[in-house]
């Protein structure tokens, strides 16, 4: 009996060393690619995309003020795209400190993109996304994406109608979270959210020429809701329905991320508005969350080849395929508790 126990312990230690070695080898390959990259590749390209979105704002507000239905629709689509780039791509990169090496500038951009432009709490975003979701990806009760589930809603309402209410729900949720913060932080969050909403309203009135309160508020909501459907879809498609793990039996990081994260195919619209790390490079993003969108795209061939060469899954699926899956298995995926996955032999 002691001999068997010794053999089991020896095998466990060797397996653990092998797991650590795999992650170290992959990290070394990625870090080498990062070291050989210029500032433009590491941060510049993504900064330019976000800056370009701001430069398009005057055109968007002017198009919204025209009498032509075509120009008005073009303005709505343009403003929706700008809003998604700033509040999804910009705030996501800022929360991961991928836009700047400066701690002060990172904090500023995170507050500006998330609170002023996105009407949500920057601290709540970092706590929920970076500290919980990334640290405990697909760990049941922690980072299992259960915050996106609304089991009382029917499948078609949740997937195709409820997301349109995201612009209204977002600031309400943000205010509801303030009770857990210090008075100073709560006051700052309220002020920055009101500043952003007030500035948006003022620009629609004084630049676009909206005259009634109702039409101005409706336009604000429509601009912010243009990408609400894919925003909700992306957040559930890439984790829910994949392997979920018990907090008591967590696999090593490289197994956790490769089994619990999925890439969607590259999409010219979503990759530009949400960023590569949220669409076609989500596996790379979860393995190396400090990388910018462009760097995730650059190391994608390195990561995919390494994982496949070492017999690890590199999960990919089409957007429409995931949508069909969630429609067909909505209750199983979005209502009932997920089953626990046990990676037999590599725990």
Coordinates of C-alpha atoms in Angstrom, one line a residue:
X1 CA 0.0 0.0 0.0
X2 CA 2.7 2.6 0.9
X3 CA 4.3 1.8 -2.5
X4 CA 1.1 2.5 -4.4
X5 CA 0.7 5.8 -2.5
X6 CA 4.2 6.8 -3.3
X7 CA 3.7 6.0 -7.0
X8 CA 0.5 8.0 -7.1
X9 CA 2.2 11.0 -5.4
X10 CA 5.1 10.8 -7.8
X11 CA 2.8 10.7 -10.9
X12 CA 0.8 13.7 -9.5
X13 CA 3.9 15.7 -9.0
X14 CA 5.2 14.9 -12.5
X15 CA 1.8 15.8 -14.0
X16 CA 1.8 19.1 -12.1
X17 CA 5.3 19.9 -13.3
X18 CA 4.3 19.1 -16.9
X19 CA 1.3 21.4 -16.6
X20 CA 3.5 24.2 -15.3
X21 CA 6.1 23.5 -18.0
X22 CA 3.5 23.8 -20.8
X23 CA 2.3 27.2 -19.5
X24 CA 5.8 28.4 -19.1
X25 CA 6.8 27.4 -22.6
X26 CA 3.8 29.1 -24.1
X27 CA 4.4 32.2 -22.0
X28 CA 8.0 32.3 -23.2
X29 CA 6.9 32.1 -26.9
X30 CA 4.4 34.9 -26.4
X31 CA 6.7 37.2 -24.5
X32 CA 9.3 36.8 -27.2
X33 CA 6.8 37.9 -29.8
X34 CA 5.8 40.9 -27.5
X35 CA 9.4 41.9 -27.0
X36 CA 10.0 41.9 -30.8
X37 CA 7.0 44.1 -31.4
X38 CA 7.0 47.9 -31.7
X39 CA 4.9 50.3 -29.5
X40 CA 2.7 50.8 -32.6
X41 CA 1.9 47.1 -32.6
X42 CA 1.6 46.8 -28.8
X43 CA -0.6 49.8 -28.1
X44 CA -0.6 52.3 -31.0
X45 CA -2.9 50.5 -33.4
X46 CA -5.7 50.1 -30.8
X47 CA -5.1 53.7 -29.5
X48 CA -5.5 54.9 -33.1
X49 CA -8.8 53.0 -33.5
X50 CA -10.3 54.5 -30.3
X51 CA -9.0 58.0 -31.3
X52 CA -10.5 57.6 -34.8
X53 CA -13.9 56.9 -33.1
X54 CA -13.7 60.2 -31.3
X55 CA -12.7 62.0 -34.5
X56 CA -15.9 60.7 -36.2
X57 CA -18.2 62.2 -33.5
X58 CA -18.8 65.5 -35.3
X59 CA -19.9 63.7 -38.5
X60 CA -22.2 61.5 -36.4
X61 CA -23.9 64.4 -34.6
X62 CA -24.3 66.4 -37.9
X63 CA -25.8 63.4 -39.7
X64 CA -28.3 63.0 -36.8
X65 CA -29.5 66.6 -37.4
X66 CA -30.4 66.1 -41.1
X67 CA -33.9 65.8 -42.5
X68 CA -33.0 62.9 -44.8
X69 CA -34.1 59.5 -43.4
X70 CA -31.1 57.9 -45.0
X71 CA -28.6 60.3 -43.4
X72 CA -30.4 60.0 -40.1
X73 CA -30.1 56.2 -40.2
X74 CA -26.4 56.5 -41.3
X75 CA -25.9 58.8 -38.3
X76 CA -27.5 56.3 -35.9
X77 CA -25.3 53.5 -37.2
X78 CA -22.2 55.6 -37.1
X79 CA -22.9 56.8 -33.6
X80 CA -23.7 53.3 -32.5
X81 CA -20.4 52.1 -33.9
X82 CA -18.5 55.0 -32.2
X83 CA -20.2 54.2 -28.9
X84 CA -19.3 50.5 -29.1
X85 CA -15.6 51.2 -29.9
X86 CA -15.3 53.6 -27.0
X87 CA -17.3 51.9 -24.3
X88 CA -16.6 48.2 -25.2
X89 CA -13.2 48.1 -26.8
X90 CA -11.8 51.2 -25.0
X91 CA -13.1 50.4 -21.6
X92 CA -12.1 46.7 -21.9
X93 CA -8.5 47.5 -22.9
X94 CA -8.3 50.2 -20.2
X95 CA -9.5 47.8 -17.5
X96 CA -6.7 45.4 -18.5
X97 CA -4.1 48.2 -18.6
X98 CA -3.5 47.4 -22.3
X99 CA -3.7 51.0 -23.6
X100 CA -0.9 52.6 -21.6
X101 CA 2.0 51.7 -19.4
X102 CA 1.2 54.6 -17.1
X103 CA -0.9 53.7 -14.1
X104 CA -2.3 57.2 -13.9
X105 CA -3.3 57.3 -17.5
X106 CA -4.8 53.8 -17.3
X107 CA -7.0 54.9 -14.4
X108 CA -8.1 58.0 -16.2
X109 CA -9.0 56.2 -19.4
X110 CA -10.8 53.5 -17.5
X111 CA -13.0 56.1 -15.7
X112 CA -13.5 58.1 -18.9
X113 CA -14.5 55.2 -21.2
X114 CA -16.5 53.3 -18.6
X115 CA -18.2 55.9 -16.5
X116 CA -18.4 59.1 -18.6
X117 CA -19.0 57.3 -22.0
X118 CA -20.5 54.0 -20.8
X119 CA -22.5 55.0 -17.8
X120 CA -21.1 52.2 -15.6
X121 CA -18.8 52.0 -12.6
X122 CA -15.2 51.6 -13.5
X123 CA -14.4 49.9 -10.2
X124 CA -17.4 47.5 -10.6
X125 CA -16.2 46.7 -14.1
X126 CA -12.6 45.8 -13.0
X127 CA -13.9 43.9 -10.0
X128 CA -16.4 41.8 -11.9
X129 CA -14.4 41.3 -15.1
X130 CA -10.7 41.4 -14.3
X131 CA -10.6 40.2 -10.7
X132 CA -13.5 37.7 -10.8
X133 CA -14.2 36.5 -14.4
X134 CA -10.6 36.3 -15.5
X135 CA -9.2 35.0 -12.2
X136 CA -11.9 32.4 -11.9
X137 CA -12.9 31.7 -15.5
X138 CA -15.7 29.1 -15.6
X139 CA -15.4 28.3 -11.9
X140 CA -18.9 27.7 -10.6
X141 CA -20.1 30.4 -8.2
X142 CA -17.2 32.7 -9.2
X143 CA -16.4 33.4 -12.8
X144 CA -19.1 31.2 -14.4
X145 CA -20.8 34.0 -16.4
X146 CA -24.0 33.5 -14.3
X147 CA -24.5 37.2 -14.0
X148 CA -25.5 37.2 -17.7
X149 CA -28.4 34.8 -17.0
X150 CA -32.0 35.9 -16.6
X151 CA -33.8 32.6 -16.3
X152 CA -37.3 34.2 -16.0
X153 CA -37.1 35.5 -19.5
X154 CA -38.2 33.3 -22.5
X155 CA -35.4 32.5 -25.0
X156 CA -36.5 34.8 -27.8
X157 CA -37.1 37.7 -25.4
X158 CA -33.7 37.3 -23.8
X159 CA -31.7 36.8 -27.1
X160 CA -33.4 39.3 -29.3
X161 CA -35.4 41.9 -27.3
X162 CA -34.0 42.3 -23.8
X163 CA -30.6 43.4 -25.0
X164 CA -32.1 46.6 -26.5
X165 CA -32.8 47.7 -22.9
X166 CA -29.0 47.6 -22.0
X167 CA -28.6 51.4 -22.3
X168 CA -31.3 51.9 -19.7
X169 CA -30.3 49.0 -17.4
X170 CA -26.6 49.9 -17.4
X171 CA -26.7 53.1 -15.3
X172 CA -29.4 51.7 -13.0
X173 CA -27.2 48.7 -12.2
X174 CA -24.3 51.0 -11.7
X175 CA -26.2 53.1 -9.2
X176 CA -27.4 50.0 -7.4
X177 CA -23.8 48.9 -6.9
X178 CA -22.7 52.2 -5.2
X179 CA -24.0 51.1 -1.8
X180 CA -20.9 48.9 -1.5
X181 CA -18.5 51.7 -2.2
X182 CA -17.1 54.6 -0.1
X183 CA -19.1 57.8 -0.2
X184 CA -16.3 59.6 -2.1
X185 CA -16.2 56.9 -4.8
X186 CA -19.9 56.7 -5.1
X187 CA -20.2 60.5 -5.5
X188 CA -17.5 60.5 -8.2
X189 CA -19.2 57.7 -10.1
X190 CA -22.6 59.5 -10.0
X191 CA -20.9 62.7 -11.2
X192 CA -19.0 61.1 -14.1
X193 CA -22.1 59.2 -15.3
X194 CA -24.3 62.3 -15.1
X195 CA -21.5 64.2 -16.9
X196 CA -21.5 61.7 -19.8
X197 CA -25.3 61.5 -20.1
X198 CA -25.6 65.3 -19.8
X199 CA -22.9 65.9 -22.5
X200 CA -24.6 63.5 -24.9
X201 CA -28.0 65.2 -24.4
X202 CA -26.5 68.7 -24.8
X203 CA -24.7 67.8 -28.0
X204 CA -27.8 66.3 -29.5
X205 CA -29.7 69.5 -28.7
X206 CA -27.1 72.1 -29.7
X207 CA -25.3 70.3 -32.5
X208 CA -27.9 67.9 -34.0
X209 CA -30.8 70.3 -33.4
X210 CA -33.2 68.0 -31.5
X211 CA -35.9 70.1 -29.9
X212 CA -38.1 67.8 -27.8
X213 CA -36.9 66.0 -24.7
X214 CA -38.6 62.7 -25.8
X215 CA -36.9 62.6 -29.2
X216 CA -33.5 63.5 -27.7
X217 CA -33.7 60.7 -25.1
X218 CA -35.0 58.2 -27.7
X219 CA -32.0 59.1 -30.0
X220 CA -29.6 58.7 -27.1
X221 CA -31.0 55.2 -26.3
X222 CA -31.0 54.1 -30.0
X223 CA -27.4 55.2 -30.5
X224 CA -26.3 53.2 -27.4
X225 CA -28.4 50.1 -28.4
X226 CA -27.1 49.6 -31.9
X227 CA -24.6 46.8 -30.8
X228 CA -26.5 45.6 -27.7
X229 CA -27.6 42.3 -29.3
X230 CA -24.1 41.1 -30.3
X231 CA -22.7 42.5 -27.0
X232 CA -25.0 40.2 -25.0
X233 CA -24.5 37.3 -27.4
X234 CA -20.7 37.5 -27.4
X235 CA -20.6 37.5 -23.6
X236 CA -22.6 34.3 -23.3
X237 CA -21.4 32.4 -26.4
X238 CA -17.8 32.2 -25.5
X239 CA -18.1 30.6 -22.0
X240 CA -21.6 29.3 -21.2
X241 CA -22.0 25.8 -22.5
X242 CA -18.3 25.0 -22.2
X243 CA -16.5 23.2 -19.4
X244 CA -17.4 24.4 -15.9
X245 CA -15.3 23.6 -12.9
X246 CA -15.7 23.1 -9.2
X247 CA -13.9 25.6 -6.9
X248 CA -12.5 22.6 -5.0
X249 CA -11.1 20.9 -8.2
X250 CA -9.7 23.7 -10.3
X251 CA -7.6 22.5 -13.2
X252 CA -4.3 24.2 -14.0
X253 CA -4.6 27.5 -15.8
X254 CA -3.7 26.3 -19.3
X255 CA -6.4 23.6 -19.0
X256 CA -8.9 25.9 -17.4
X257 CA -8.6 28.5 -20.3
X258 CA -8.4 26.0 -23.2
X259 CA -11.5 24.0 -22.0
X260 CA -13.6 27.0 -20.8
X261 CA -13.0 29.6 -23.5
X262 CA -14.1 29.8 -27.2
X263 CA -13.1 31.9 -30.1
X264 CA -15.6 33.2 -32.7
X265 CA -14.5 33.6 -36.3
X266 CA -13.0 36.9 -37.3
X267 CA -15.8 39.4 -38.1
X268 CA -14.9 42.7 -39.8
X269 CA -17.5 44.6 -37.9
X270 CA -17.3 43.1 -34.4
X271 CA -13.5 42.8 -34.4
X272 CA -13.2 46.5 -35.0
X273 CA -15.9 47.6 -32.6
X274 CA -15.5 45.2 -29.7
X275 CA -11.8 44.3 -30.4
X276 CA -10.0 41.1 -31.4
X277 CA -9.7 40.0 -27.8
X278 CA -13.4 39.7 -27.4
X279 CA -14.2 38.0 -30.7
X280 CA -11.6 35.9 -32.6
X281 CA -8.8 36.0 -30.0
X282 CA -10.7 35.3 -26.8
X283 CA -8.6 32.2 -25.9
X284 CA -5.5 34.3 -26.3
X285 CA -7.0 37.1 -24.2
X286 CA -7.8 34.8 -21.3
X287 CA -4.3 33.2 -21.4
X288 CA -2.6 36.6 -21.6
X289 CA -5.1 39.3 -20.5
X290 CA -2.5 42.1 -20.5
X291 CA -2.1 42.0 -24.3
X292 CA -3.8 44.6 -26.4
X293 CA -6.3 43.6 -29.2
X294 CA -3.7 43.8 -31.9
X295 CA -1.1 41.8 -29.9
X296 CA -3.7 39.1 -29.3
X297 CA -4.2 38.9 -33.0
X298 CA -0.4 38.7 -33.6
X299 CA 0.2 35.9 -31.1
X300 CA -2.9 33.9 -32.2
X301 CA -1.0 31.7 -34.7
X302 CA 1.6 31.0 -32.0
X303 CA -1.0 30.1 -29.3
X304 CA -3.2 27.9 -31.6
X305 CA -0.2 26.0 -33.0
X306 CA 1.2 25.4 -29.5
X307 CA -2.0 24.2 -28.1
X308 CA -2.7 21.8 -31.0
X309 CA 0.8 20.5 -31.0
X310 CA 0.5 19.6 -27.3
X311 CA -2.9 17.9 -27.6
X312 CA -4.9 20.8 -26.0
X313 CA -8.2 22.0 -27.3
X314 CA -8.4 25.3 -29.3
X315 CA -12.1 25.9 -29.4
X316 CA -13.7 27.8 -32.2
X317 CA -17.3 28.1 -33.4
X318 CA -19.3 30.3 -35.7
X319 CA -21.6 33.1 -34.4
X320 CA -24.7 31.7 -36.0
X321 CA -23.8 28.2 -34.8
X322 CA -23.6 29.4 -31.2
X323 CA -26.9 31.3 -31.7
X324 CA -28.7 28.2 -32.9
X325 CA -27.3 26.2 -30.0
X326 CA -28.6 28.8 -27.4
X327 CA -32.0 28.8 -29.1
X328 CA -32.2 25.0 -29.1
X329 CA -30.8 24.5 -25.6
X330 CA -31.8 27.7 -23.9
X331 CA -33.1 26.1 -20.7
X332 CA -30.1 23.8 -20.4
X333 CA -27.6 26.6 -20.9
X334 CA -29.3 29.7 -19.4
X335 CA -31.8 28.4 -16.8
X336 CA -30.5 25.2 -15.1
X337 CA -27.3 25.0 -13.2
X338 CA -24.4 23.9 -15.3
X339 CA -22.8 20.4 -14.8
X340 CA -19.4 20.2 -13.3
X341 CA -16.6 19.1 -15.7
X342 CA -13.9 16.8 -14.4
X343 CA -10.8 16.6 -16.6
X344 CA -10.0 13.0 -15.8
X345 CA -6.3 12.3 -15.8
X346 CA -5.1 15.9 -15.7
X347 CA -6.6 17.2 -12.4

